[in-house]
mmCIF file of C-alpha atoms in Angstrom:
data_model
loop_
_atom_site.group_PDB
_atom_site.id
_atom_site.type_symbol
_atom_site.label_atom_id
_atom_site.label_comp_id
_atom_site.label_asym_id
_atom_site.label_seq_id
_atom_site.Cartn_x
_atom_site.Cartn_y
_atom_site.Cartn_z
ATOM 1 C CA UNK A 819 4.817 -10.715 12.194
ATOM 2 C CA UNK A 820 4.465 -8.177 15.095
ATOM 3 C CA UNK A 821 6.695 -5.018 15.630
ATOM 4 C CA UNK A 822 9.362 -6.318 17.642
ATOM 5 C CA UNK A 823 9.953 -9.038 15.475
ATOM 6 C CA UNK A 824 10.460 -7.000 12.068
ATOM 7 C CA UNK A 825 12.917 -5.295 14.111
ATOM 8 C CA UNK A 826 14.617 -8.189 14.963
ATOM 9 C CA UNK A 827 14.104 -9.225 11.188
ATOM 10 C CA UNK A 828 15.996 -5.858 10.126
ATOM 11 C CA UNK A 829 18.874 -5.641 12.338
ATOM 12 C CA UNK A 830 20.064 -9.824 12.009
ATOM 13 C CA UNK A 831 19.726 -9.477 8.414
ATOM 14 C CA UNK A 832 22.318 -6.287 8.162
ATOM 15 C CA UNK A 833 24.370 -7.503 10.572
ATOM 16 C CA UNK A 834 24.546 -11.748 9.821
ATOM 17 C CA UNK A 835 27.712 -11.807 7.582
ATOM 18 C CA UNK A 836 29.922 -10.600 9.929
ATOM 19 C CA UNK A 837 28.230 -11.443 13.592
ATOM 20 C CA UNK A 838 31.340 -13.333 14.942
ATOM 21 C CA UNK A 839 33.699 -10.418 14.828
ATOM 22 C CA UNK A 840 30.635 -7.921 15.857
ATOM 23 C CA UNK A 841 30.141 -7.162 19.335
ATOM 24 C CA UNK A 842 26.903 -8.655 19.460
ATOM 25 C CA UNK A 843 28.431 -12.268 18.260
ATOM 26 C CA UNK A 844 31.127 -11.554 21.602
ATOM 27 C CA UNK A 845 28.154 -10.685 23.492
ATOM 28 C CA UNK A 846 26.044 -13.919 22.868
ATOM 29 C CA UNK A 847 29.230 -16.357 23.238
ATOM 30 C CA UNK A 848 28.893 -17.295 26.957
ATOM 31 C CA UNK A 849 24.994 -18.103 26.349
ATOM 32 C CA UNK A 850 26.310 -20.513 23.650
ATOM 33 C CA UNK A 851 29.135 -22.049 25.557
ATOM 34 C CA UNK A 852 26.088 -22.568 28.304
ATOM 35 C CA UNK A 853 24.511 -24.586 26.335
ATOM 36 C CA UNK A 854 27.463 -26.275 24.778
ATOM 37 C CA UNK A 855 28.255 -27.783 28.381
ATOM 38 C CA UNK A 856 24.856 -28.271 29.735
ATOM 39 C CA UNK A 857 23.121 -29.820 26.410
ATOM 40 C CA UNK A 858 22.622 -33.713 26.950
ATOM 41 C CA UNK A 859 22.862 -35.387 23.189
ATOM 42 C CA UNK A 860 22.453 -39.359 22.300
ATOM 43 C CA UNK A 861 24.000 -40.557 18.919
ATOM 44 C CA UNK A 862 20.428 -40.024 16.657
ATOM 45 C CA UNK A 863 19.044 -37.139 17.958
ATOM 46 C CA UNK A 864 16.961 -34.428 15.872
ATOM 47 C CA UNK A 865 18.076 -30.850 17.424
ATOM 48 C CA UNK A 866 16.216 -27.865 16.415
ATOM 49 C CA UNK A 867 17.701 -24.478 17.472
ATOM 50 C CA UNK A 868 15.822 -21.855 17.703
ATOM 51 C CA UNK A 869 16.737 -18.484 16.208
ATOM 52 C CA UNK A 870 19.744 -20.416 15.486
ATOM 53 C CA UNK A 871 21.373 -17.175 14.089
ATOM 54 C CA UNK A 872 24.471 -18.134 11.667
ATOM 55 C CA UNK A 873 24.262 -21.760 13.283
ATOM 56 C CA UNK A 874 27.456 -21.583 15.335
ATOM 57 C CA UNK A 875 25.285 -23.059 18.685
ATOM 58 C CA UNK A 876 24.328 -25.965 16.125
ATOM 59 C CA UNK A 877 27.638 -26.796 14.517
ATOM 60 C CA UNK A 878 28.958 -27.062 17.678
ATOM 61 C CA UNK A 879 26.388 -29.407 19.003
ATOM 62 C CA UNK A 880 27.109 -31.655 15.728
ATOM 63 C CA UNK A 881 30.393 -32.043 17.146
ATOM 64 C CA UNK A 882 29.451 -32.861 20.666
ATOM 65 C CA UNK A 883 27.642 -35.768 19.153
ATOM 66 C CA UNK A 884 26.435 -37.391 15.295
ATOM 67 C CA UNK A 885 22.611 -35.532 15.695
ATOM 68 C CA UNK A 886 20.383 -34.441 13.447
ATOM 69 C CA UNK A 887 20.516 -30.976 12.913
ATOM 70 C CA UNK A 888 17.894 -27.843 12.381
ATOM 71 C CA UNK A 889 17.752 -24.332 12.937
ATOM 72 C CA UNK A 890 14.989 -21.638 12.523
ATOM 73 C CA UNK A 891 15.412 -18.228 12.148
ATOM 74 C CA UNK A 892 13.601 -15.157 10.682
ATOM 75 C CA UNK A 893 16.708 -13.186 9.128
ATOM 76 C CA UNK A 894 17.083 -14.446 5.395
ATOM 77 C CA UNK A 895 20.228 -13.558 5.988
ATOM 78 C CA UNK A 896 21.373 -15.642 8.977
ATOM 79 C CA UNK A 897 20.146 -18.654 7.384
ATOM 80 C CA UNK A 898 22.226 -17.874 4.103
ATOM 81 C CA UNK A 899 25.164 -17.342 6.380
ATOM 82 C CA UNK A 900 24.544 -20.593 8.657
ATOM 83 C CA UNK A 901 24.205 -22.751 5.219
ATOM 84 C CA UNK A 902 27.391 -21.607 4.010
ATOM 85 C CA UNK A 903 29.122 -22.221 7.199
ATOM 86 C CA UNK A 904 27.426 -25.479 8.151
ATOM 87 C CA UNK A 905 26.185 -27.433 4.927
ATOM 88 C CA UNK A 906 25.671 -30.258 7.421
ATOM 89 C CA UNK A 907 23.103 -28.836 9.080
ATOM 90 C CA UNK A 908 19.867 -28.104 7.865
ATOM 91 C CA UNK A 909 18.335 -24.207 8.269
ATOM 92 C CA UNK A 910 15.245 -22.542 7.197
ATOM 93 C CA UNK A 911 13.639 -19.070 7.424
ATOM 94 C CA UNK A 912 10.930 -19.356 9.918
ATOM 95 C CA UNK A 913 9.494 -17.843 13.660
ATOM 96 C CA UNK A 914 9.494 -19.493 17.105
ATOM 97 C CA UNK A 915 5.845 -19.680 17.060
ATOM 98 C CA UNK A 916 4.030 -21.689 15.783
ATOM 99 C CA UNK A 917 7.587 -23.981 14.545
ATOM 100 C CA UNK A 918 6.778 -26.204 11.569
ATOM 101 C CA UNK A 919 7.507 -29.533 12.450
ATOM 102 C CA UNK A 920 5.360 -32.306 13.720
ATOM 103 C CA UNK A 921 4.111 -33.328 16.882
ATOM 104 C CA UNK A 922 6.569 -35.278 18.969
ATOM 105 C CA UNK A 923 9.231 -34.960 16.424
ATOM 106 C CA UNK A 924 12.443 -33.516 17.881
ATOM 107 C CA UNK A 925 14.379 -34.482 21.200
ATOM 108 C CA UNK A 926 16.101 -31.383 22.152
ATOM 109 C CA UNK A 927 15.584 -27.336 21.174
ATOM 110 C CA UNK A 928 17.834 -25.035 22.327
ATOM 111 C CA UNK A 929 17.223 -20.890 22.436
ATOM 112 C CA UNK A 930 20.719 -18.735 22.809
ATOM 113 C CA UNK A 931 20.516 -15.215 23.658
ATOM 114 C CA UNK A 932 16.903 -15.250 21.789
ATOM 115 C CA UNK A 933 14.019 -15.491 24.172
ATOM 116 C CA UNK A 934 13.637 -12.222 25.370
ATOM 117 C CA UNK A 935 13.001 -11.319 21.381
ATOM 118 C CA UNK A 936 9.880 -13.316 21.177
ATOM 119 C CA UNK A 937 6.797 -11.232 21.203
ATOM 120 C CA UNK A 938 5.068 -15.068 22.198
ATOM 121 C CA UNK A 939 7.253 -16.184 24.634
ATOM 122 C CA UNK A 940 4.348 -19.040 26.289
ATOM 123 C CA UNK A 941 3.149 -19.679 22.829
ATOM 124 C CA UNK A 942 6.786 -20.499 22.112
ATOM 125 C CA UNK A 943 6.549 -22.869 25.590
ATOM 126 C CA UNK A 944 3.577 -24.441 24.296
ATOM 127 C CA UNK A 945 5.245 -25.391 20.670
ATOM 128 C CA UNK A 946 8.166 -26.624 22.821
ATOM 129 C CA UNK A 947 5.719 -29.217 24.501
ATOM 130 C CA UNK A 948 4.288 -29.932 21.363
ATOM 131 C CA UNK A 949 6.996 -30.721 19.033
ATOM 132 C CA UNK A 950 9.379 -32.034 21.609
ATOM 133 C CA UNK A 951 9.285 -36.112 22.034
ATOM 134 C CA UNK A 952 8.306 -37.768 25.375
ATOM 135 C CA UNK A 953 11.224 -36.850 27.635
ATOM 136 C CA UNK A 954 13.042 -34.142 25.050
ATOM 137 C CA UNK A 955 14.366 -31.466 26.687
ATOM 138 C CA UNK A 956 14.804 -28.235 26.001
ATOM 139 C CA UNK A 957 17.976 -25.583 26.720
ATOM 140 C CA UNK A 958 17.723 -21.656 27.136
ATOM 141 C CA UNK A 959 20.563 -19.328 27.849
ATOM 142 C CA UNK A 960 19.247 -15.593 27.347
ATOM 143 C CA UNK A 961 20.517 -12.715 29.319
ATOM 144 C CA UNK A 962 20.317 -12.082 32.897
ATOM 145 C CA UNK A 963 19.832 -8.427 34.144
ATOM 146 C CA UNK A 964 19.754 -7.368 38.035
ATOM 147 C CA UNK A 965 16.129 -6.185 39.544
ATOM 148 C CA UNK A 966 16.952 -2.685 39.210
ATOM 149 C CA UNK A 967 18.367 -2.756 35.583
ATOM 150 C CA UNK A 968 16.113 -5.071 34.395
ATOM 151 C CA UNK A 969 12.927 -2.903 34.944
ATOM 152 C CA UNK A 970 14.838 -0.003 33.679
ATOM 153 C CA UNK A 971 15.376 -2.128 30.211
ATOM 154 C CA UNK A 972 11.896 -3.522 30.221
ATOM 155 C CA UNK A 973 9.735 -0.143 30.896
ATOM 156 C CA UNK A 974 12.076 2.533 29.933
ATOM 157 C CA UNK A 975 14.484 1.049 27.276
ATOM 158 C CA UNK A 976 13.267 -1.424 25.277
ATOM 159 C CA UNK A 977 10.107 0.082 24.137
ATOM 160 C CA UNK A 978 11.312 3.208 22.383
ATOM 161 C CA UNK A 979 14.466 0.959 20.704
ATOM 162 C CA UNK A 980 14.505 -0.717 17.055
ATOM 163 C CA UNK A 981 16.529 -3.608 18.488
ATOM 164 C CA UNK A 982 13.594 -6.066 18.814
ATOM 165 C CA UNK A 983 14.179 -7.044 22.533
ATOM 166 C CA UNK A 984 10.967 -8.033 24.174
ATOM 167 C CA UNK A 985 11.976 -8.159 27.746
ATOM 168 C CA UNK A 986 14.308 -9.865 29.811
ATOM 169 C CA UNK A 987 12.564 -11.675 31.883
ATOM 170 C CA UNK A 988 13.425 -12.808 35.707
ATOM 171 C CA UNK A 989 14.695 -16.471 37.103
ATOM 172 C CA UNK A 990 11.284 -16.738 38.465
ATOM 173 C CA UNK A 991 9.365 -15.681 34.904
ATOM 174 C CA UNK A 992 11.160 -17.599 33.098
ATOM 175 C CA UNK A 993 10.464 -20.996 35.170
ATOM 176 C CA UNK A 994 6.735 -20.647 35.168
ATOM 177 C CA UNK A 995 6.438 -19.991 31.250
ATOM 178 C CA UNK A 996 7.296 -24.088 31.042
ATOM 179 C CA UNK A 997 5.669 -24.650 33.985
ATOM 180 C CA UNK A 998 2.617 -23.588 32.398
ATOM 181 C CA UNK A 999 3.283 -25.183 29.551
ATOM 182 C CA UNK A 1000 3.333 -28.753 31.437
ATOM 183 C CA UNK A 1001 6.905 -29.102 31.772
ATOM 184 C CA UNK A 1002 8.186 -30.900 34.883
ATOM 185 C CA UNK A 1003 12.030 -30.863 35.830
ATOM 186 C CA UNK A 1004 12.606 -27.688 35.254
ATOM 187 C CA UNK A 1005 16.033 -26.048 36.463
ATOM 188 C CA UNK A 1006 17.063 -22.573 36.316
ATOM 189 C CA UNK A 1007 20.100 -20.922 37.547
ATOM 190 C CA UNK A 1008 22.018 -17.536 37.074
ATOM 191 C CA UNK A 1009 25.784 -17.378 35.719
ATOM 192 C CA UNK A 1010 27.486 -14.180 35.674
ATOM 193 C CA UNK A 1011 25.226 -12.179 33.152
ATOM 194 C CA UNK A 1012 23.084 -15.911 31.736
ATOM 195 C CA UNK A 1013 20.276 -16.965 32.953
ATOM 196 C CA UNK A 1014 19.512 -20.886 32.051
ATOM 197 C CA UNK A 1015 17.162 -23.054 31.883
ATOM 198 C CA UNK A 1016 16.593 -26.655 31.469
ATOM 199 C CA UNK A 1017 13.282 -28.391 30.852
ATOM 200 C CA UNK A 1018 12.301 -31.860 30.498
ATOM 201 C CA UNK A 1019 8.691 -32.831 28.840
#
């Protein structure tokens, strides 16, 4: 586990019991409600979120559609929260890379407000491709910064904070990571302050 992700660890774990009234839960809600609208589900589907937090993004899905539910996360104590909130669902401790399930396994993953706190981001791509079934998709919402602020939060910010951001990454950078993973229809697009992204294997 690299530096940026024990920080992550750290601050999800003191903060999971009570992220929804936190401003950080407020913060993340529009990346959710993204993919809430934008999410394509068929009756039978396995969903894995990633970094699924307390599993709000995934007990919403369930009621978009009867899917099979999973989320990964590496706070023990998100996952403890998301259990107790969503004992339909299924969660486990565990990183975006390399995600322990089989090849060709699941038919949608979804990322909210996560991405820019993998330290792996096109090894994360790569597992996508793997895991995902032939035409799965997968769904990112994480935030979008201006030019400007953005390169003030990647070179100046984020590596002297204990937050565990990465770096945000632009419309552009974020297309060619599953690009280069072998993803084709690929569609990104900006939102007020989300960036999304929509990928099909």
């Amino acid at each position: 586990m690299g530096k940026k992700t024990e920080q992550s660890q750290k601050v999800y774990n003191a903060m999971a019991w009570e992220y929804d009234s936190a401003p950080e839960g407020s913060y993340t809600r529009p990346h959710k409600e993204e993919i809430i609208k934008n999410a394509v589900l068929r009756e039978g589907d396995t969903v894995l979120d990633v970094a699924c937090g307390n599993g709000h993004l995934l007990g919403e899905l369930s009621k978009k559609e009867r899917i099979h539910a999973f989320g990964v996360d590496i706070s023990e104590n998100m996952i403890a929260a998301a259990r107790a909130k969503y004992p339909g669902c299924t969660f486990a401790v565990g990183p975006c890379a390399p995600l322990s399930y089989e090849n060709e396994s699941v038919d949608v993953i979804t990322v909210s407000c996560a991405f820019h706190h993998f330290e792996t981001p096109q090894a994360f791509a790569r597992e996508c491709m793997r895991v995902l079934k032939k035409n799965g998709r997968v769904f990112i919402a994480d935030p979008f910064f201006l030019p400007a602020v953005r390169w003030i939060a990647n070179v100046v910010v984020f590596p002297l904070s204990k937050t565990g951001d990465v770096k945000v990454y632009s419309q552009k950078e974020l297309h060619l990571f599953f690009e280069q993973a072998g993803f084709s229809d690929i569609e990104t697009y900006i939102t007020g302050t989300v960036l999304f992204l929509s990928a099909r294997k």
